[in-house]
Tab-separated table of N, CA and C in Angstrom:
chain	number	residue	atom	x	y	z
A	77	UNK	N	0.826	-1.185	0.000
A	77	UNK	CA	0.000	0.000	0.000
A	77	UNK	C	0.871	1.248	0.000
A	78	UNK	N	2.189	1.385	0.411
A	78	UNK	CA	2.834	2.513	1.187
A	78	UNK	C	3.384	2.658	-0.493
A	79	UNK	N	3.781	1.758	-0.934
A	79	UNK	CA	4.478	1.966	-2.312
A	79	UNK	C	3.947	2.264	-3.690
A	80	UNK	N	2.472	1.979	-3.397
A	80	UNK	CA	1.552	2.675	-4.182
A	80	UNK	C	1.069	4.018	-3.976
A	81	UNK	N	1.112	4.404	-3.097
A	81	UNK	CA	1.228	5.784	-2.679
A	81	UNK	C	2.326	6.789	-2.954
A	82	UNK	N	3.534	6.149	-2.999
A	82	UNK	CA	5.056	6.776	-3.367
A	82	UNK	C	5.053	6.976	-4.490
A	83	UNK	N	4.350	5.831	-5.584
A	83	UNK	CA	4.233	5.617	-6.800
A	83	UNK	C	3.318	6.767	-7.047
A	84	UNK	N	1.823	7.505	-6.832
A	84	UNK	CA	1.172	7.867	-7.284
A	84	UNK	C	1.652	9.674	-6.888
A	85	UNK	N	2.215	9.486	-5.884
A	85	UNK	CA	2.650	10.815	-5.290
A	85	UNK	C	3.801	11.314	-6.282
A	86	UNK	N	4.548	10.314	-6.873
A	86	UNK	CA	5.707	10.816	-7.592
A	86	UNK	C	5.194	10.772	-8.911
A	87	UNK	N	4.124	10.726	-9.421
A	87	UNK	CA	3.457	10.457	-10.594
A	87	UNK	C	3.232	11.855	-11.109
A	88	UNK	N	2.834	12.743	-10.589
A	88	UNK	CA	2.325	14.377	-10.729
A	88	UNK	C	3.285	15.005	-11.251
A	89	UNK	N	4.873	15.100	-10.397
A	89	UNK	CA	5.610	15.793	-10.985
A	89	UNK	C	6.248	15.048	-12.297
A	90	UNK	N	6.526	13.776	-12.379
A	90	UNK	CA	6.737	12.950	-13.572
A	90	UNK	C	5.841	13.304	-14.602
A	91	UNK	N	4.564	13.593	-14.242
A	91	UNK	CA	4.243	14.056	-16.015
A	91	UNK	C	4.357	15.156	-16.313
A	92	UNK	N	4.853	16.293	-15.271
A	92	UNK	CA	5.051	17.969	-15.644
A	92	UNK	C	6.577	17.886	-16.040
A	93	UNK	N	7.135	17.042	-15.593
A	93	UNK	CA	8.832	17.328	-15.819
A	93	UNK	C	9.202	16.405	-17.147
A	94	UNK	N	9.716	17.243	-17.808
A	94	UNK	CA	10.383	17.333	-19.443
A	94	UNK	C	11.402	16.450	-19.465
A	95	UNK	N	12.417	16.243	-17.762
A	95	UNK	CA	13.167	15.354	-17.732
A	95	UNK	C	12.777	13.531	-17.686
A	96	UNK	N	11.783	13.444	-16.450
A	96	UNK	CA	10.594	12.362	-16.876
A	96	UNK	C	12.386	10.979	-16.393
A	97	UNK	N	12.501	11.372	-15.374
A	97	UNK	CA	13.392	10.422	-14.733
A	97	UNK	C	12.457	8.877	-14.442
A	98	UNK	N	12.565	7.641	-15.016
A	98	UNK	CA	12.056	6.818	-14.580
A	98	UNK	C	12.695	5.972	-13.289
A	99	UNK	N	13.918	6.320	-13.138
A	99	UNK	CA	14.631	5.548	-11.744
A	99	UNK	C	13.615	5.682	-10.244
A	100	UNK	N	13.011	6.294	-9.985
A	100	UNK	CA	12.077	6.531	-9.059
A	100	UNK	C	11.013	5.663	-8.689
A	101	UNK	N	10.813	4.966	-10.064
A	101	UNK	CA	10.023	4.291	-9.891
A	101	UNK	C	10.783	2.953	-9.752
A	102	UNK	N	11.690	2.579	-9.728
A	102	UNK	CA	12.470	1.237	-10.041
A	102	UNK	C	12.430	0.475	-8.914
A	103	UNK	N	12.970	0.877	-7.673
A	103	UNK	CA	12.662	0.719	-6.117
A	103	UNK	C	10.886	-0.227	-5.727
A	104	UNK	N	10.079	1.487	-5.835
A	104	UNK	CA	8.769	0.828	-5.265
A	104	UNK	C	8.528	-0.445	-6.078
A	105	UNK	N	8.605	-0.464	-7.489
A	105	UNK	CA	8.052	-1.672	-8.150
A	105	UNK	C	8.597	-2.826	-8.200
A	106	UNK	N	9.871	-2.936	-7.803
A	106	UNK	CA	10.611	-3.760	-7.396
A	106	UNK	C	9.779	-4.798	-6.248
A	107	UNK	N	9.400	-3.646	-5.341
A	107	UNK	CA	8.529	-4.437	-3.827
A	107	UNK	C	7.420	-4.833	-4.328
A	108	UNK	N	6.903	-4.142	-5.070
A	108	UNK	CA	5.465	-4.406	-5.516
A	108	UNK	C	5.561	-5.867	-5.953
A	109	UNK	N	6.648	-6.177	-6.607
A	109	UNK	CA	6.849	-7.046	-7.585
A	109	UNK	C	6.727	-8.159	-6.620
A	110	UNK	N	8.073	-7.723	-5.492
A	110	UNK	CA	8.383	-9.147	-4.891
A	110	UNK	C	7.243	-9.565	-4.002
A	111	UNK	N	6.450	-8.568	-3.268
A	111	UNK	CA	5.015	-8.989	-2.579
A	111	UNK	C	4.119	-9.612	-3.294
A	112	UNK	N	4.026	-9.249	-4.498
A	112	UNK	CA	3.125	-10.190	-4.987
A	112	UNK	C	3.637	-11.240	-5.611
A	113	UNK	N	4.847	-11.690	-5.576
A	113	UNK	CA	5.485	-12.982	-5.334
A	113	UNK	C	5.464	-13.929	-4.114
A	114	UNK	N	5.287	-13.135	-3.328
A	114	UNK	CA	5.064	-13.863	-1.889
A	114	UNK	C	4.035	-13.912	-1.549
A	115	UNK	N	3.126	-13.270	-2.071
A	115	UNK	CA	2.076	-13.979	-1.747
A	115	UNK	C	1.443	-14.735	-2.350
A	116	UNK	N	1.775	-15.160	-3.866
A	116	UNK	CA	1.355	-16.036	-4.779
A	116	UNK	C	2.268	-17.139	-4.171
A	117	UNK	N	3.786	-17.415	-3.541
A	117	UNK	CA	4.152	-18.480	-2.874
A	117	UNK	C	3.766	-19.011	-1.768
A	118	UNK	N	3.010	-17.606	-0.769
A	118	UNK	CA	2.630	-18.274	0.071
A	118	UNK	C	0.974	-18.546	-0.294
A	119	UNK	N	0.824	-18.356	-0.781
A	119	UNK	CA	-1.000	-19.309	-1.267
A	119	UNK	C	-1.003	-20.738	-1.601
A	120	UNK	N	0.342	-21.087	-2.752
A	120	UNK	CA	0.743	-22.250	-3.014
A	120	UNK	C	0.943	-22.887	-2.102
A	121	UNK	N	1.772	-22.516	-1.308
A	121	UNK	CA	2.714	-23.471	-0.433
A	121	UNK	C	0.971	-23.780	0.946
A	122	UNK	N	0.351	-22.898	1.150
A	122	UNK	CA	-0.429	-23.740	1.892
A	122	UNK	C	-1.876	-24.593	1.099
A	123	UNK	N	-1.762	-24.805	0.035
A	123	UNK	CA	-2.033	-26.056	-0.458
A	123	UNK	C	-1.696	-27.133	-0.579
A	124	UNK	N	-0.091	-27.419	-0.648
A	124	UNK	CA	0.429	-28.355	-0.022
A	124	UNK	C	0.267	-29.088	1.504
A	125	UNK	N	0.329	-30.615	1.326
A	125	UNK	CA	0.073	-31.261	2.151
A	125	UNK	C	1.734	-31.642	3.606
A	126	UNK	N	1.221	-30.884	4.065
A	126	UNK	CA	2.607	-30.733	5.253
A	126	UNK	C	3.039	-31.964	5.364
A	127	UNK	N	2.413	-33.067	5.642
A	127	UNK	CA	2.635	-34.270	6.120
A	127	UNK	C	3.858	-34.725	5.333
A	128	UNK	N	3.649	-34.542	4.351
A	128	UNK	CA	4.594	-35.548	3.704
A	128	UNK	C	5.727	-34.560	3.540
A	129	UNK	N	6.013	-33.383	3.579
A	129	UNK	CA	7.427	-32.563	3.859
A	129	UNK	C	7.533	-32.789	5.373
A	130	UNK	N	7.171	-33.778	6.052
A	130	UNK	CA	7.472	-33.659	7.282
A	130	UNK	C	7.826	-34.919	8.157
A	131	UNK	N	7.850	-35.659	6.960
A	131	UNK	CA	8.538	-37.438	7.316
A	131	UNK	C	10.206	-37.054	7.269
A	132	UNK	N	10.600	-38.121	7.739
A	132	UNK	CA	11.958	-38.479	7.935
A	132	UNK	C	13.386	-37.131	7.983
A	133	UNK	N	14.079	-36.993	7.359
A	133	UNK	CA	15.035	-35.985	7.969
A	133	UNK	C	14.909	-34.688	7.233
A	134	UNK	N	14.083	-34.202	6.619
A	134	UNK	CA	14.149	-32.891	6.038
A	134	UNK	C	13.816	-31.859	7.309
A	135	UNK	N	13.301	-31.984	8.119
A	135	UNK	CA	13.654	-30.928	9.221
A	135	UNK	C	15.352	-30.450	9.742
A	136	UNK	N	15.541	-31.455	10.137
A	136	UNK	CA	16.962	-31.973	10.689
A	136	UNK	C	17.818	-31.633	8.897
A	137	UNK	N	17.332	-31.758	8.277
A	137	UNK	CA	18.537	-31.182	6.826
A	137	UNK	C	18.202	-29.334	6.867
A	138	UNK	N	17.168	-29.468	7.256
A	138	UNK	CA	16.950	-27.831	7.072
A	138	UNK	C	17.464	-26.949	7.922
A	139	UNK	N	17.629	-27.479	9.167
A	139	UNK	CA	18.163	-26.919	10.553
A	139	UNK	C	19.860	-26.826	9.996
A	140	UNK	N	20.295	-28.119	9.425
A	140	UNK	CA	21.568	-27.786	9.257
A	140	UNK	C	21.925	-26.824	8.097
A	141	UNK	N	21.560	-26.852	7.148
A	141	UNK	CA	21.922	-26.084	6.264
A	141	UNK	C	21.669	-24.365	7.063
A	142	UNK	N	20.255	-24.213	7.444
A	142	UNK	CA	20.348	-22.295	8.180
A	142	UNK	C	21.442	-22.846	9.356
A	143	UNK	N	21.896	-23.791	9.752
A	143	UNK	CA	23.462	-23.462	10.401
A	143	UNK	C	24.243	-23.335	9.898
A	144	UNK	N	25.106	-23.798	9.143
A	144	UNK	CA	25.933	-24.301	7.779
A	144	UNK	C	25.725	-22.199	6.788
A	145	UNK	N	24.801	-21.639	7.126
A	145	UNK	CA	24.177	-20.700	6.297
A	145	UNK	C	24.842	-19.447	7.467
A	146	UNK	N	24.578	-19.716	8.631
A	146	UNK	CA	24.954	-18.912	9.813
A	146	UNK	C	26.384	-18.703	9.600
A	147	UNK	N	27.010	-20.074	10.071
A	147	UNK	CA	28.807	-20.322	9.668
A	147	UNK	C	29.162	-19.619	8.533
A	148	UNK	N	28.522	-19.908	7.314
A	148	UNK	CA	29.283	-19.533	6.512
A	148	UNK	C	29.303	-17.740	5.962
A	149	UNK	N	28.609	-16.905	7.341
A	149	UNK	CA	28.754	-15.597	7.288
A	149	UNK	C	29.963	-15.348	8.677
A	150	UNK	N	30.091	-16.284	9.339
A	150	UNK	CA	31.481	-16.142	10.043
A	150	UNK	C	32.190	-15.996	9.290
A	151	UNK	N	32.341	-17.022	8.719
A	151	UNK	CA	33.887	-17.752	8.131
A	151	UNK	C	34.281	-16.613	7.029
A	152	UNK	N	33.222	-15.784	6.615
A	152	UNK	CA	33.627	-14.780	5.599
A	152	UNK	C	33.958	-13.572	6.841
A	153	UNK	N	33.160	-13.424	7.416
A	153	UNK	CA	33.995	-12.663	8.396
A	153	UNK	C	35.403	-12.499	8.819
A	154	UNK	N	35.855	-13.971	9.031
A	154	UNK	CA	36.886	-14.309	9.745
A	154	UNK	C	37.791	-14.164	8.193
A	155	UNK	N	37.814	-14.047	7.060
A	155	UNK	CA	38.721	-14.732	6.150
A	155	UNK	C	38.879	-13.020	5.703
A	156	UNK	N	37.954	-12.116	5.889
A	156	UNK	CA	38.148	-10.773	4.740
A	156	UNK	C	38.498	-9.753	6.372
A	157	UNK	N	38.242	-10.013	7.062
A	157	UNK	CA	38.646	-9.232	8.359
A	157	UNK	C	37.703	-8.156	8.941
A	158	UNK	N	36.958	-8.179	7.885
A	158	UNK	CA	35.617	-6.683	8.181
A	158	UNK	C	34.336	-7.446	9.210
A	159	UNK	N	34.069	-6.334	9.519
A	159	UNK	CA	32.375	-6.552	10.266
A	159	UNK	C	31.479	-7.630	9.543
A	160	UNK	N	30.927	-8.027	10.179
A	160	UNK	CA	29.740	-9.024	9.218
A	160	UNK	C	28.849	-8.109	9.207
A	161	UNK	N	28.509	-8.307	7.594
A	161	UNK	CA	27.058	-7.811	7.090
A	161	UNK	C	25.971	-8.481	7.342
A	162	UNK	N	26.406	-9.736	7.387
A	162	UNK	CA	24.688	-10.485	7.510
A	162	UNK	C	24.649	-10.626	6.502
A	163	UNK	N	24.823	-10.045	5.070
A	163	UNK	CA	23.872	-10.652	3.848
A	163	UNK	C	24.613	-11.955	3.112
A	164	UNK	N	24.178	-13.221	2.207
A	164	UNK	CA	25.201	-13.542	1.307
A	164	UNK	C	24.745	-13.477	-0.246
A	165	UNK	N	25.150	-13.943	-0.709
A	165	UNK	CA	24.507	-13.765	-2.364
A	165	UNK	C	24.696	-12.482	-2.664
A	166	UNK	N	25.990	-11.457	-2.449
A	166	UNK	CA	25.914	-10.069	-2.488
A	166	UNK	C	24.827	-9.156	-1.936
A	167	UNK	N	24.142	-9.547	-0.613
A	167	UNK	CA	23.312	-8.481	-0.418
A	167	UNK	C	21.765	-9.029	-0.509
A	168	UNK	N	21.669	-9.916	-0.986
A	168	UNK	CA	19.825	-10.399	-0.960
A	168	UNK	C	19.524	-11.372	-0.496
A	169	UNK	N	20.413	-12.203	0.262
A	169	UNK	CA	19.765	-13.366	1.209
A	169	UNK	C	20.272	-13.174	2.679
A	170	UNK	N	19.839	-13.035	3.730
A	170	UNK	CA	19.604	-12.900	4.810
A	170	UNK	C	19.827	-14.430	5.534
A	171	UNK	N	21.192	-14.963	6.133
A	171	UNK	CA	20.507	-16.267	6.652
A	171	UNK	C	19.676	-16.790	7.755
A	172	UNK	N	19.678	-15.542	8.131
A	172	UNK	CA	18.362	-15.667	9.677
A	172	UNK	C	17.240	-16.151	9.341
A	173	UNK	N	16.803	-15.489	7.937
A	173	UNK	CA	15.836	-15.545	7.448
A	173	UNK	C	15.413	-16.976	7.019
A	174	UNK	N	16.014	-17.741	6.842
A	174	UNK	CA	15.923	-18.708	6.188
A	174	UNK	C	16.216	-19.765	7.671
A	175	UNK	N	16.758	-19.507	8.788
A	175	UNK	CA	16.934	-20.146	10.036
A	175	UNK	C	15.585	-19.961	10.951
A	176	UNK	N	14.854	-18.797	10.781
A	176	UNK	CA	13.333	-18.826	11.551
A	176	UNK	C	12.447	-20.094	10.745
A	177	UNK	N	12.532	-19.747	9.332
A	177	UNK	CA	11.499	-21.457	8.973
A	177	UNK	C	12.196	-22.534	9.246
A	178	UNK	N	13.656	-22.597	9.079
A	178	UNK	CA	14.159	-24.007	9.591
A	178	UNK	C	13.693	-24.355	10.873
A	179	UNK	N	13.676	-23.239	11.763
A	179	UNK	CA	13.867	-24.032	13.213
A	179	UNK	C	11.983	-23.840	13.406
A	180	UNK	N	11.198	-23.275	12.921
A	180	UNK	CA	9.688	-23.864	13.094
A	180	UNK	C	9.481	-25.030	12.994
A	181	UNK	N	10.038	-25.208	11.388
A	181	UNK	CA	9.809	-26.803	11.052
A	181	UNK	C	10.230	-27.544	11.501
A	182	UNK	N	11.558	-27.169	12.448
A	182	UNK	CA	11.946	-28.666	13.084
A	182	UNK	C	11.604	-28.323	14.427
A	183	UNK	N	11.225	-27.460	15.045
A	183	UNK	CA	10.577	-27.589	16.260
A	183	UNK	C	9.487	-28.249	16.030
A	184	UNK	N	8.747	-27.724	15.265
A	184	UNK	CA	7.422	-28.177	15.057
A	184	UNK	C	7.040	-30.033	14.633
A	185	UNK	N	8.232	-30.687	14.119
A	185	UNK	CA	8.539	-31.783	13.536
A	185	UNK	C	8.939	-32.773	14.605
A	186	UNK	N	9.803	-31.920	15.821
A	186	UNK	CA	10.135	-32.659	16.681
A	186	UNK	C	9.254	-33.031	18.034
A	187	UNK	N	8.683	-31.959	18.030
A	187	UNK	CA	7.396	-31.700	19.306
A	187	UNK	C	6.468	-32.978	19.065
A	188	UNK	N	5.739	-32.938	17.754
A	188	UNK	CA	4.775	-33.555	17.139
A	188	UNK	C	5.670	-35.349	17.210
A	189	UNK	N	6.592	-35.692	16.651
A	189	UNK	CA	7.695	-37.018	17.379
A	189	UNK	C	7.353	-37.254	18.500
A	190	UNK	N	7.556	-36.505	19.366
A	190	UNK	CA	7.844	-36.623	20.996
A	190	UNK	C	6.547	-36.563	21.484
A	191	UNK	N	5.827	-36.060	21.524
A	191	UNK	CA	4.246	-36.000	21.686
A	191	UNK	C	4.235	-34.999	23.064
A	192	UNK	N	5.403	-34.752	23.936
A	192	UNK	CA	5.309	-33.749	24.661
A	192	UNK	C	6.794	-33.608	25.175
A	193	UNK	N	7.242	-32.858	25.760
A	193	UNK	CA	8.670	-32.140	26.030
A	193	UNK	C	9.050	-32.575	27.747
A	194	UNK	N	8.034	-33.441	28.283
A	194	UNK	CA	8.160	-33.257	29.738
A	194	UNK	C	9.279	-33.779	29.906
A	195	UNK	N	9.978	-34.489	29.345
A	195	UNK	CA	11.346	-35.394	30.065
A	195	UNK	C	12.753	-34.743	28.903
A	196	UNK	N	13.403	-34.483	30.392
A	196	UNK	CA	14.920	-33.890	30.013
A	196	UNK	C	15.811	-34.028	28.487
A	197	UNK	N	15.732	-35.086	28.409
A	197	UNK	CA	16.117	-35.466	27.705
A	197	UNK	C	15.572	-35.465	25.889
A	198	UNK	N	14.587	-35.049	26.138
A	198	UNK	CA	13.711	-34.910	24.804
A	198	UNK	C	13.726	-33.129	24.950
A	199	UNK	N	13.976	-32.398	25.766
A	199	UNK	CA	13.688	-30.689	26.023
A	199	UNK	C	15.293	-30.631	25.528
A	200	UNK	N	15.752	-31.657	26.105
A	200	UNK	CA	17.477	-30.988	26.023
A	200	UNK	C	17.831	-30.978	24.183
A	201	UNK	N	17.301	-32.547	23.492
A	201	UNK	CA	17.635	-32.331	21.900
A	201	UNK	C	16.599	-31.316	21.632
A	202	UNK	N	15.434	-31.005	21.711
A	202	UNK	CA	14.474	-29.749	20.973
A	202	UNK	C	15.537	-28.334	21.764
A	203	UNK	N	16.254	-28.299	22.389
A	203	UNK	CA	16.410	-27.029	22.574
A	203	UNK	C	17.954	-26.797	21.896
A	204	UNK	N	19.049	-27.925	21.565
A	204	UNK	CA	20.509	-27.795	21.186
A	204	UNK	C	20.211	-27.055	20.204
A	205	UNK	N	19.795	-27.006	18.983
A	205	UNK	CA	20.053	-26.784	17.560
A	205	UNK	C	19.302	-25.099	17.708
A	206	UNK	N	18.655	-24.786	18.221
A	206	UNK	CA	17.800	-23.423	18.301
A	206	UNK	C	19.090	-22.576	19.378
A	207	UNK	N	19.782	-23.407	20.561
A	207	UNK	CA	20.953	-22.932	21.072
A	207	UNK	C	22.329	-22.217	20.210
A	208	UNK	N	22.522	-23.505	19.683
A	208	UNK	CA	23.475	-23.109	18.433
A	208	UNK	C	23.248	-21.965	17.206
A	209	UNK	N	21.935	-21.915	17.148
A	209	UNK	CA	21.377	-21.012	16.008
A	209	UNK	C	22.116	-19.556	16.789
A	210	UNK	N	21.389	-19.224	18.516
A	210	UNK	CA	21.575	-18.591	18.685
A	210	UNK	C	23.400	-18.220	19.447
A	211	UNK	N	23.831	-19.158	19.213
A	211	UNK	CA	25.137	-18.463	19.720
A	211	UNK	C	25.957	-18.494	18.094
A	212	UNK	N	25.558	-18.967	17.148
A	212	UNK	CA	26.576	-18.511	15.782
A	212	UNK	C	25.889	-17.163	15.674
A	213	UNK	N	24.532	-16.196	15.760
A	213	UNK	CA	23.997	-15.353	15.718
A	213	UNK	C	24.279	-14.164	16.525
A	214	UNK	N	24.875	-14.480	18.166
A	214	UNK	CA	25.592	-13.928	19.146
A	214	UNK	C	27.500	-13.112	18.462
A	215	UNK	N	27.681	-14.627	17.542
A	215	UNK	CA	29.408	-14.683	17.218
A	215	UNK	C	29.405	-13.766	15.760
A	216	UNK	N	28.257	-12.976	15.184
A	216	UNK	CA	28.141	-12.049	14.115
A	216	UNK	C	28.772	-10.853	14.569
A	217	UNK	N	28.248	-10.065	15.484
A	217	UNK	CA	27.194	-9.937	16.503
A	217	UNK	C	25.736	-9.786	15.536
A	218	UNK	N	24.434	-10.467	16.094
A	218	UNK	CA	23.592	-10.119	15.774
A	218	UNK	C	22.558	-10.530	17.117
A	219	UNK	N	22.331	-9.657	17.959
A	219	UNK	CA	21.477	-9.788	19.293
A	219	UNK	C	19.911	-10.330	18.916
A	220	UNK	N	19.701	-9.051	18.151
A	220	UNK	CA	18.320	-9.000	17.836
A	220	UNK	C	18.184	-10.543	17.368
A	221	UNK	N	18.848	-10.908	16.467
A	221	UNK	CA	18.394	-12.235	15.874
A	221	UNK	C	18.305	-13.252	16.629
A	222	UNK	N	19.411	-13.100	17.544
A	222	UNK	CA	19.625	-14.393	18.550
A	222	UNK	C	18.737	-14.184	19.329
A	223	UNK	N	17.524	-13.158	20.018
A	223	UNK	CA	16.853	-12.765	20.905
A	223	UNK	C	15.426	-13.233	20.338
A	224	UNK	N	15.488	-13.225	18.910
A	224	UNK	CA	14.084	-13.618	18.391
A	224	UNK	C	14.459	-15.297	17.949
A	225	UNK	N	15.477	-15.912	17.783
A	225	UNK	CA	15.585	-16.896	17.392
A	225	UNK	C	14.695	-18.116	18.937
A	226	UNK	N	15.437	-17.192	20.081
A	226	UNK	CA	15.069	-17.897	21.439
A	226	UNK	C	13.734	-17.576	21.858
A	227	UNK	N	13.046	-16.397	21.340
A	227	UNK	CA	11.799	-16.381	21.832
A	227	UNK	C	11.199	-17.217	20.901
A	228	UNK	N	10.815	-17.520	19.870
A	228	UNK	CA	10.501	-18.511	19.203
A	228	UNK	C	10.307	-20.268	19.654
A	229	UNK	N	11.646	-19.721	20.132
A	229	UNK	CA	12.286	-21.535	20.495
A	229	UNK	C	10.957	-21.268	21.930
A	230	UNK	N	11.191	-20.500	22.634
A	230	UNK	CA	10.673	-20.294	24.344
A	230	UNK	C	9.028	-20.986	24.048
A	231	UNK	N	8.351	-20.121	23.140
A	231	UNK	CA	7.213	-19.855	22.411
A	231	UNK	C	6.442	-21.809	22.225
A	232	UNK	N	7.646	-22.098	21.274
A	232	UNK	CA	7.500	-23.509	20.955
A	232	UNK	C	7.122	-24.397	21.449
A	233	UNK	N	8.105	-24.631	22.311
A	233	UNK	CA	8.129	-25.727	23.752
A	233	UNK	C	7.378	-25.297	24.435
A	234	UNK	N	7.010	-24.350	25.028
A	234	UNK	CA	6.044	-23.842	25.743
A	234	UNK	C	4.664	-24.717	25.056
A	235	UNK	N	3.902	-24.586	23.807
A	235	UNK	CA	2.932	-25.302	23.651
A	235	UNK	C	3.143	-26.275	23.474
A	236	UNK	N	4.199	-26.631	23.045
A	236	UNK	CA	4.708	-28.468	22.878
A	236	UNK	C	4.491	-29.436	24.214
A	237	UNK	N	4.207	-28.574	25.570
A	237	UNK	CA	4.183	-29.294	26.301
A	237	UNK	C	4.829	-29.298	27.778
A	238	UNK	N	6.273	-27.952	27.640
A	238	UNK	CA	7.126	-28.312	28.841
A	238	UNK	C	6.606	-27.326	29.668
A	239	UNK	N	6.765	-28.365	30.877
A	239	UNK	CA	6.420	-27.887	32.316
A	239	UNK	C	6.318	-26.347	32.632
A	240	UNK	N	5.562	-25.663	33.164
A	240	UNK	CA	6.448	-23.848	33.349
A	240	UNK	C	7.392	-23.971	34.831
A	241	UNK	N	7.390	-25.303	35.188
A	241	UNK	CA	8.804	-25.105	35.870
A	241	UNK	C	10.024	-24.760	35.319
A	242	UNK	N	10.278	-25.369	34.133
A	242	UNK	CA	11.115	-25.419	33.035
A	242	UNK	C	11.684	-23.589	32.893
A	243	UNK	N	10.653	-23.028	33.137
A	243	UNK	CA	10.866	-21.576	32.500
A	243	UNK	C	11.776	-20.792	33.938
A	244	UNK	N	11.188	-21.507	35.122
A	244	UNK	CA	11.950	-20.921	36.422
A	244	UNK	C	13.124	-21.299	36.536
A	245	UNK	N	13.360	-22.154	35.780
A	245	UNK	CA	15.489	-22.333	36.290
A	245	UNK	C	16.286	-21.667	35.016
């Protein structure tokens, strides 16, 4: 909506001006573009039948790769000597981004396994890999991410089942 507005607001002087710069518009339609890409993916994608993206290890492959995705914005860190940006692909992939659906799906994959979180040992594997998310996310620095990666995780288990003693230690 905001970019259709930018669009129509910059529209007035574009037809009085002789110069008639089209770069102005390149930006908003860009978003325009990609929103209504996402939402034509996300319409698709919930027609699909979850169940069967949700057998055997594609959670657990997905978790590793947004780790593997995390690392490999260290390791560029560590090899060029500068600050981490966060982005890879020059600037348009985000790997956080791609580590919040990993770790739904495999929270969500693992909860639904376990049928509830009450015993140690089943809280301790649902919570390692969302741990790790957040300390390669800590080693960027990226707080915010690691702060939403754990409320998520908190969020999870919480309906999955574990105790709210769990939350007091």
């Amino acid at each position: 909506m905001g970019e259709a507005v930018i669009i129509s607001v910059n529209t007035v002087p574009y037809l009085m001006d002789s110069y008639q710069n089209l770069s102005i518009y390149k930006k908003p339609l860009l978003q325009i573009l990609v929103f209504i890409s996402g939402f034509l993916l996300a319409s698709l994608l919930t027609r699909l039948d979850y169940r069967r993206y949700m057998s055997g290890g594609i959670p657990y492959f997905l978790v590793l790769l947004a780790l593997l995705s995390l690392l490999l914005v260290l390791i560029k860190k560590l090899l060029t000597g500068r600050p981490v940006d966060r982005w890879l692909l020059g600037g348009s992939l985000q790997p956080l981004e791609f580590a919040k659906i990993a770790l739904v799906l495999f929270l969500s994959y693992y909860i639904v396994r376990k049928g509830n979180l009450r015993q140690w040992k089943h809280l301790f594997w649902a919570l390692i890999f969302p741990l790790l998310m957040a300390l390669l996310l800590l080693a960027q620095p990226d707080k915010g991410g690691a702060v939403f990666i754990l409320l998520i995780t908190a969020l999870m288990v919480y309906v999955g089942g574990v105790p709210k003693r769990v939350y007091l230690i």
